[in-house]
Coordinates of C-alpha atoms and ligand atoms in Angstrom, one line a residue:
X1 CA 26.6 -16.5 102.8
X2 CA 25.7 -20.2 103.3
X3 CA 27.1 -22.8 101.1
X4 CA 25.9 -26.4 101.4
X5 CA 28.1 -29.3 99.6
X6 CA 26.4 -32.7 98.9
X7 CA 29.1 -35.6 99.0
X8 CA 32.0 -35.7 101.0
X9 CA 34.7 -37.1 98.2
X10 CA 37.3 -35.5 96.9
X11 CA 35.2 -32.9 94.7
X12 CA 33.0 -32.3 97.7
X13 CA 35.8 -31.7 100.1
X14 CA 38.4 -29.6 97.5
X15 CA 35.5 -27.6 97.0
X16 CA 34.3 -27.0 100.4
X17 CA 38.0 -25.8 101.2
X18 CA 38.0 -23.2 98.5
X19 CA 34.7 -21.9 99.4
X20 CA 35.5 -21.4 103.1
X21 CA 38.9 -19.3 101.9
X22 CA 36.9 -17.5 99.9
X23 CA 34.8 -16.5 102.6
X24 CA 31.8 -18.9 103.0
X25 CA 29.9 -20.5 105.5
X26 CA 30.4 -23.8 104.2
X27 CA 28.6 -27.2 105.6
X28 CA 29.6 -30.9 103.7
X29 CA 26.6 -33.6 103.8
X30 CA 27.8 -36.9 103.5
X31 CA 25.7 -40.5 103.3
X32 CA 28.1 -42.2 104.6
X33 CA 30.9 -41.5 107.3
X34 CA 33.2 -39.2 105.6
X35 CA 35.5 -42.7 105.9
X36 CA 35.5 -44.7 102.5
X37 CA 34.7 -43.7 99.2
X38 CA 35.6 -43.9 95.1
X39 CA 38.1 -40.8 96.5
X40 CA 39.8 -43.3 99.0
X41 CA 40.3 -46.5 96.4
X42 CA 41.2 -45.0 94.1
X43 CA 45.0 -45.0 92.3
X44 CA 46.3 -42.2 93.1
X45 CA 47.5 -40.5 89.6
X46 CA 47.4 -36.9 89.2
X47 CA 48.7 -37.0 85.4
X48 CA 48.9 -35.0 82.5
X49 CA 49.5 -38.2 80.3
X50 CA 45.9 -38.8 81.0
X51 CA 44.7 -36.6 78.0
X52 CA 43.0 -39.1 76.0
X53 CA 39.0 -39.9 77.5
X54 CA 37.5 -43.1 77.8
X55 CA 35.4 -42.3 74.3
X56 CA 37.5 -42.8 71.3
X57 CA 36.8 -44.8 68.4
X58 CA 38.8 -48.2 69.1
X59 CA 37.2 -48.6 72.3
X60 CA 34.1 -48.9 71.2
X61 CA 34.8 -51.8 68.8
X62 CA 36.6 -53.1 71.6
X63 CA 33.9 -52.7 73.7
X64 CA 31.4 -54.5 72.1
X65 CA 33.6 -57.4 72.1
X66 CA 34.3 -56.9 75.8
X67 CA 30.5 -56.4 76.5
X68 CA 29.7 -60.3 76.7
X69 CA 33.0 -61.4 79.0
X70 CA 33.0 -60.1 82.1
X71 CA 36.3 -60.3 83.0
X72 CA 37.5 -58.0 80.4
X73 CA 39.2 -54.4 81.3
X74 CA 36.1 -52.7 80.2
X75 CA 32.3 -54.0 80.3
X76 CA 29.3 -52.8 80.5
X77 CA 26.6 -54.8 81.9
X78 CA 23.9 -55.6 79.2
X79 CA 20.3 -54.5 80.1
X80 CA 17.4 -53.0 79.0
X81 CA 17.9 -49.6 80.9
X82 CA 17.0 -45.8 79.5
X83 CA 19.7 -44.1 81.4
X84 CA 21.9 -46.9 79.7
X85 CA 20.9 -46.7 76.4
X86 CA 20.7 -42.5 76.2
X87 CA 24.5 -42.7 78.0
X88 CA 25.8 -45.6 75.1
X89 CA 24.7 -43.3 72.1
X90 CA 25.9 -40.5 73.6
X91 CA 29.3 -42.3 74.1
X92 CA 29.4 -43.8 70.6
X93 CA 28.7 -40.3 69.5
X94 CA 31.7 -38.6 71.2
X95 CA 33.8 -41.4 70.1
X96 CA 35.1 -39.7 67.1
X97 CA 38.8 -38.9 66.2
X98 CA 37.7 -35.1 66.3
X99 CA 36.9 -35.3 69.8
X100 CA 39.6 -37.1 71.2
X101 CA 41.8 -34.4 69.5
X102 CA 39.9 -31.1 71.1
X103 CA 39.7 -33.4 74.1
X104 CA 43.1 -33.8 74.9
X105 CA 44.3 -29.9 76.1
X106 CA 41.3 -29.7 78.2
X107 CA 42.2 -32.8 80.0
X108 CA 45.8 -32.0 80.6
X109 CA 45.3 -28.7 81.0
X110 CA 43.1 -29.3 84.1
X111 CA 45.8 -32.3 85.5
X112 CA 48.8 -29.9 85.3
X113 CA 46.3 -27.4 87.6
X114 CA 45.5 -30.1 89.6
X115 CA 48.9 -30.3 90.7
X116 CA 49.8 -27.1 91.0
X117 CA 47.1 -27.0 93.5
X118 CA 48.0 -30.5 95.5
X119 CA 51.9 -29.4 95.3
X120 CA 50.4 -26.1 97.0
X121 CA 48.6 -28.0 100.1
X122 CA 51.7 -30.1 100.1
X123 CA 54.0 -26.7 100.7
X124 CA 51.3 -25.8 103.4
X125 CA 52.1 -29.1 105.2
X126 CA 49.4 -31.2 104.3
X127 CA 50.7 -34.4 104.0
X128 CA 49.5 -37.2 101.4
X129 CA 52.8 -39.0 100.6
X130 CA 52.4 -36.9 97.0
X131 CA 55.2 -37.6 95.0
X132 CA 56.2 -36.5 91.6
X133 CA 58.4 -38.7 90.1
X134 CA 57.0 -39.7 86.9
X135 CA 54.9 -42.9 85.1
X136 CA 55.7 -45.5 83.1
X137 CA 52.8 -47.0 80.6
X138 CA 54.4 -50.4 79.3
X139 CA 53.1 -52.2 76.3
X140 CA 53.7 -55.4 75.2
X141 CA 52.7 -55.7 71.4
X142 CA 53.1 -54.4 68.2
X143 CA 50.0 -52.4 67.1
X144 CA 50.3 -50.4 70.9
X145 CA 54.5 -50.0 70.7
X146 CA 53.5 -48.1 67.1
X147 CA 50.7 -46.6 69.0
X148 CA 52.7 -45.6 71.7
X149 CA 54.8 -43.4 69.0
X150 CA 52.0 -40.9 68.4
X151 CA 51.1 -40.9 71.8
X152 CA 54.7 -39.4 72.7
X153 CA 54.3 -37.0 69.6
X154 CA 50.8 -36.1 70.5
X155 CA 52.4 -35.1 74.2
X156 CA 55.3 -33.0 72.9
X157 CA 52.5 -31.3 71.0
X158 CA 50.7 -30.7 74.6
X159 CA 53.9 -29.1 76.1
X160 CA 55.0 -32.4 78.1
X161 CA 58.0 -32.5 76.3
X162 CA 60.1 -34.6 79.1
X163 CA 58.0 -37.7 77.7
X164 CA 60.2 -40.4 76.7
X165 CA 59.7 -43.7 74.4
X166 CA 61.6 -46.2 76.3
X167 CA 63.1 -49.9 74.8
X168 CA 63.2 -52.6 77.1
X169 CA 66.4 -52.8 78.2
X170 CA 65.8 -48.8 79.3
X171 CA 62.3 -49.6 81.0
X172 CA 63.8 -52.3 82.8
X173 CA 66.9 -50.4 84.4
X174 CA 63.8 -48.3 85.7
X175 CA 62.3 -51.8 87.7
X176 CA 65.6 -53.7 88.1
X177 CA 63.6 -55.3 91.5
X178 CA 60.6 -56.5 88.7
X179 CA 60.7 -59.3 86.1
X180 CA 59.0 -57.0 82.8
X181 CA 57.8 -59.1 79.9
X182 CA 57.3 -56.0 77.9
X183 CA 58.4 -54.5 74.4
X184 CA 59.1 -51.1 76.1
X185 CA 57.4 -48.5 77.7
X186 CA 56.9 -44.6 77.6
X187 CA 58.6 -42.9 80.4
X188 CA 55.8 -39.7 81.4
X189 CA 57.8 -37.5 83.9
X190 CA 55.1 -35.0 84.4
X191 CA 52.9 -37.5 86.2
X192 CA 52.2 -37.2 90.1
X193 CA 50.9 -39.9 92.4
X194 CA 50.0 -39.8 96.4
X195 CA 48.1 -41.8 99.1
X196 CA 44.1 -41.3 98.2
X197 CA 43.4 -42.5 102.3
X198 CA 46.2 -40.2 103.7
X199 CA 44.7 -37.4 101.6
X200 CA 41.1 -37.7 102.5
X201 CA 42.0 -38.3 106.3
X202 CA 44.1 -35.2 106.5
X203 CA 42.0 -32.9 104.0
X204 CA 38.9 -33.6 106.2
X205 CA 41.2 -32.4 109.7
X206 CA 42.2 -29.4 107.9
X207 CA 38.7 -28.8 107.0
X208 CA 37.8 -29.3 110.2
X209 CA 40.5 -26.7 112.0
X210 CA 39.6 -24.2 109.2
X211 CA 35.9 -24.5 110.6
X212 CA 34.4 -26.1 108.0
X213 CA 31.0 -28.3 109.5
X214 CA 31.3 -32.2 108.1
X215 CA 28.0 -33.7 108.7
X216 CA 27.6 -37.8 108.6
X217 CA 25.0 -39.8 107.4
X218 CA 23.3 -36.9 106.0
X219 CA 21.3 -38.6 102.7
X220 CA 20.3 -35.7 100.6
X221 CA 16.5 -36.7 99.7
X222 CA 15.1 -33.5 98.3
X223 CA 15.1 -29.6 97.9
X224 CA 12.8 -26.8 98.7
X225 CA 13.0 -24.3 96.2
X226 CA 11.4 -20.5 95.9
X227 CA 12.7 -16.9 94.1
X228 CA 14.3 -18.8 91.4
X229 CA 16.8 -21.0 93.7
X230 CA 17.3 -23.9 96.1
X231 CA 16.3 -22.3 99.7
X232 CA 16.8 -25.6 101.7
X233 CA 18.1 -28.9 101.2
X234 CA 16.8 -31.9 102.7
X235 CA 18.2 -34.8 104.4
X236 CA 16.8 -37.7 106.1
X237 CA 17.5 -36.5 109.4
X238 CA 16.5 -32.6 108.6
X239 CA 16.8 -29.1 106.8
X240 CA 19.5 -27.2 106.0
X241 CA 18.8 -23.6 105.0
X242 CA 21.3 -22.2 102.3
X243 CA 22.1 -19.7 99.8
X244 CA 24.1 -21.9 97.3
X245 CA 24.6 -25.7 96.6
X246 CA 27.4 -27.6 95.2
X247 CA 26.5 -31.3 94.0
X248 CA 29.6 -33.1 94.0
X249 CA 28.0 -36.5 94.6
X250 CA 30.3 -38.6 92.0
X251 CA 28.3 -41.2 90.5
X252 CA 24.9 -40.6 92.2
X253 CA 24.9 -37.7 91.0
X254 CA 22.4 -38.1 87.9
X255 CA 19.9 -39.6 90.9
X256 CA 20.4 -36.8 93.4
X257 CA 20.4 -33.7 90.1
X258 CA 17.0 -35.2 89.1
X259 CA 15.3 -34.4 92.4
X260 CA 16.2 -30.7 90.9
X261 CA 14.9 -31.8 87.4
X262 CA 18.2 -31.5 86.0
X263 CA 19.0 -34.3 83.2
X264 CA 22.9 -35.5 84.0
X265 CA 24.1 -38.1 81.3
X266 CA 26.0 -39.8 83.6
X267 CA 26.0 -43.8 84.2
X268 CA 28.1 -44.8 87.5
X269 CA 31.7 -46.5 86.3
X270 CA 32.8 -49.2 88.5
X271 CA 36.9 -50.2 88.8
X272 CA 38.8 -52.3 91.5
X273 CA 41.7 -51.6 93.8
X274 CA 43.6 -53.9 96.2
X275 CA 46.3 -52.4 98.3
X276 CA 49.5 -54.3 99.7
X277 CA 49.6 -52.2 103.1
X278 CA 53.3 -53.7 103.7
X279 CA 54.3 -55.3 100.5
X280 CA 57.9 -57.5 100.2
X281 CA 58.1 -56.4 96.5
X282 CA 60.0 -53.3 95.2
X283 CA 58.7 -51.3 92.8
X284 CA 60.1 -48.1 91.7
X285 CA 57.7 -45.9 89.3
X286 CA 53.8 -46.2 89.1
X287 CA 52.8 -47.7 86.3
X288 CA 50.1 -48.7 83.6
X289 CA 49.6 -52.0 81.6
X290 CA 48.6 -50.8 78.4
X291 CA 47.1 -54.3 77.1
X292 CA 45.9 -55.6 80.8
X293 CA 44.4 -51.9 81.2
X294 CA 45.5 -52.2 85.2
X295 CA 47.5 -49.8 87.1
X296 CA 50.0 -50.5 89.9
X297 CA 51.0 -47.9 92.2
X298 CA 53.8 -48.0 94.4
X299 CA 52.8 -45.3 97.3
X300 CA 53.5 -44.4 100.7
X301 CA 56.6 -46.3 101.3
X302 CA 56.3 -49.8 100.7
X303 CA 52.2 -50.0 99.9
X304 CA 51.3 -51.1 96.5
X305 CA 47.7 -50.8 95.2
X306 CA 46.9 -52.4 91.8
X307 CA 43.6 -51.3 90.2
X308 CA 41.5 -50.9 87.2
X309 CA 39.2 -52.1 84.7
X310 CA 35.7 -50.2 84.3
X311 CA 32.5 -52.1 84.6
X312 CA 29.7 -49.4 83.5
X313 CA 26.7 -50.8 86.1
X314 CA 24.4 -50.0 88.4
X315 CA 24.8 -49.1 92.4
X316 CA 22.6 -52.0 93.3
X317 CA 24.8 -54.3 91.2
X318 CA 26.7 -56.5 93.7
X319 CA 30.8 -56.5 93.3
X320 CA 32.0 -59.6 90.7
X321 CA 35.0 -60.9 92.2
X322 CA 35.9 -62.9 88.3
X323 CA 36.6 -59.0 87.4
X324 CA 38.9 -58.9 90.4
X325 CA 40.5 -61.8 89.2
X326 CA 40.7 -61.6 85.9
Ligands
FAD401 C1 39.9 -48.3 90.9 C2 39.9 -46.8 90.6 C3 41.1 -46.1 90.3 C4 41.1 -44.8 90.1 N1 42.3 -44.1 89.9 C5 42.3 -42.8 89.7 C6 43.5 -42.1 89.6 O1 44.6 -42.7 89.7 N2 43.5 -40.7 89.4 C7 42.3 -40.1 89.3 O2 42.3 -38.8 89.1 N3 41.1 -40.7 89.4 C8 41.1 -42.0 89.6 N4 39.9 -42.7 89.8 C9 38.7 -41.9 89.7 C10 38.5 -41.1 91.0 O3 38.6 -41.9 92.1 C11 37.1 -40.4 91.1 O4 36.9 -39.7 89.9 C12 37.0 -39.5 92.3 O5 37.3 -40.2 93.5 C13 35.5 -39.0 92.3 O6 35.4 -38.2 93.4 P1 34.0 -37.6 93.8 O7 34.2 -36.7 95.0 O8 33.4 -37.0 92.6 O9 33.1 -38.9 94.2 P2 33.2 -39.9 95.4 O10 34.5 -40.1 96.0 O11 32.4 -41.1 95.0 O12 32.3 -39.1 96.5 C14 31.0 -38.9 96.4 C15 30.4 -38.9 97.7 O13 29.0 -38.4 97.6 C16 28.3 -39.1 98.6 N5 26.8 -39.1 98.2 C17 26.2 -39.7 97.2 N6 24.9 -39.4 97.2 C18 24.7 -38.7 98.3 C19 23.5 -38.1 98.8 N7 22.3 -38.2 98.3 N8 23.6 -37.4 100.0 C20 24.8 -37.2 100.6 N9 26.0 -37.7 100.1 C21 25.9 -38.4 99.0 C22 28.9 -40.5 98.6 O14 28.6 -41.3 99.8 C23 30.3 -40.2 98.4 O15 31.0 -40.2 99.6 C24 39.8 -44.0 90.0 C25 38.6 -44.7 90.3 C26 38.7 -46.1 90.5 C27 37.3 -46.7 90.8

């Protein structure tokens, strides 16, 4: 049986490998070049902590402040846009209290499998300079340090019950190389990092050996369906026959599932990474600015990549450099 993937990220490529052990012909169609996408920039974090979503009911208020500065940690670009407009209501609507509580177990749930899986590629030798050593999120006011209270609660509650609140004086014998204006900091030791480049480089030459067929600059434009399923995708160089599809095209992937007339209520979520490839600084633990809502991971020896901020845009919408800066 023949199994075309769309998108050669991370989704696109994890799946693809599990397919091919379970005994498919398996072919990945990539735009690009297999060499740079969101699955390359990004931070790194494979982390149970993460079990609160983007939706919950302060960021909204905050939001709406945010929307007119666009430097801020998260902005969405005003404009008169359907897609935009059915997305926002459906995000306000999610961003209840209820939600973020039968959120949170899905979402950590799926992390603590995440890295049961990576850990298992890492004991079969693929190497992505994974790591599990923990993450520190450190706040610097009030209203978050008494935040940052239920948050440890809510993660004993989960199961991670190695999660620490932290003073100052104990966050900063974690970072004694790193000047910390902070009020403390909660110490997450279930969290997992590793090299997004190293990863994707070495995934895609495992695929390769395990005879898996990467095909580049292969635009997905359309589908020929018949007998109730897709029969052959279409790409702007050809056809490829198949028996089943997996869309794992990140955030095209509302444009490429309406070619299927599938609705996705998906808008694409823009953040920024910059990577010090041999950096003079030490830093111990990867970490999160609460307030700033930036991340800096130390990974790979002595490479650090700081990221963050969301800008909810469009794919035509050139990169703003003041986010970057500010
Ligand atoms: C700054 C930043 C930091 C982040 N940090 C973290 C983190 O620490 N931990 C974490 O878990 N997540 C993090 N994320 C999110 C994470 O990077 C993404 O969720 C993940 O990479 C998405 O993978 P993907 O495979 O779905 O999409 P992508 O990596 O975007 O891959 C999709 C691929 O589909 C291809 N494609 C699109 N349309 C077509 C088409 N029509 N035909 C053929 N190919 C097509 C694209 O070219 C692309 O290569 C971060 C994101 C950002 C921006």
């Amino acid at each position: 049986m023949k199994c075309i993937v769309i998108g050669g990220g991370i989704i696109g490529l994890s799946s693809a490998l599990y397919l091919k052990r379970s005994g498919w012909e398996v072919t990945v169609l990539e735009k690009g070049d297999f060499e740079d996408n969101c699955s390359y920039g990004n931070c790194g974090y494979i982390c149970p902590s993460h079990f609160i979503p983007l939706a919950t009911p302060g960021i909204v208020k905050q939001g709406l402040k945010w929307m007119w500065n666009a430097t801020s940690p998260f902005y969405v670009q005003p404009r008169l846009d359907r897609n935009l407009i059915d997305w926002g209501l459906k995000f306000m609507r999610s961003a209840t209290r209820e939600h973020v509580d039968r959120a949170a177990a899905p979402l950590c749930e799926i992390s603590i499998l995440s890295q049961k899986e990576y850990e298992g590629w890492n004991r079969e030798g693929l190497f992505f300079a994974y790591e599990h050593k923990g993450l520190i999120e450190l706040f610097q006011t009030a209203p978050v340090a008494e935040h940052a209270r239920h948050v440890v609660e809510k993660a004993h509650a989960l199961g991670l019950t190695d999660t620490r609140l932290l003073s100052k004086e104990e966050t900063e014998a974690l970072e004694p190389g790193v000047r910390l204006d902070v009020l403390g900091s909660i110490f997450f030791a279930c969290d997992a990092h590793c090299h997004p480049n190293t990863l994707m480089q070495n995934l895609r030459k495992m695929l390769m050996a395990e005879g898996v067929q990467l095909e580049p600059h292969q635009e997905v434009t359309g589908f020929e369906k018949g007998k109730g399923k897709i029969q052959t995708v279409l790409t702007n160089k050809g056809a490829f026959p198949t028996d089943a599809v997996v869309l794992a095209t990140g955030s095209w992937s509302r444009e490429v599932a309406k070619r299927l007339d599938l609705r996705l209520p998906l808008m694409p979520g823009r953040g920024y990474s910059l990577t010090l490839e041999d950096s003079p600084y030490k830093v111990n633990y990867p970490s999160i600015l609460v307030e700033g809502r930036a991340a800096i991971t130390p990974m790979d020896g002595n490479k650090i990549r700081f990221g963050g901020t969301m800008e909810i845009t469009s794919h035509t919408t050139p990169p703003r450099m003041n986010r970057v800066e500010g």
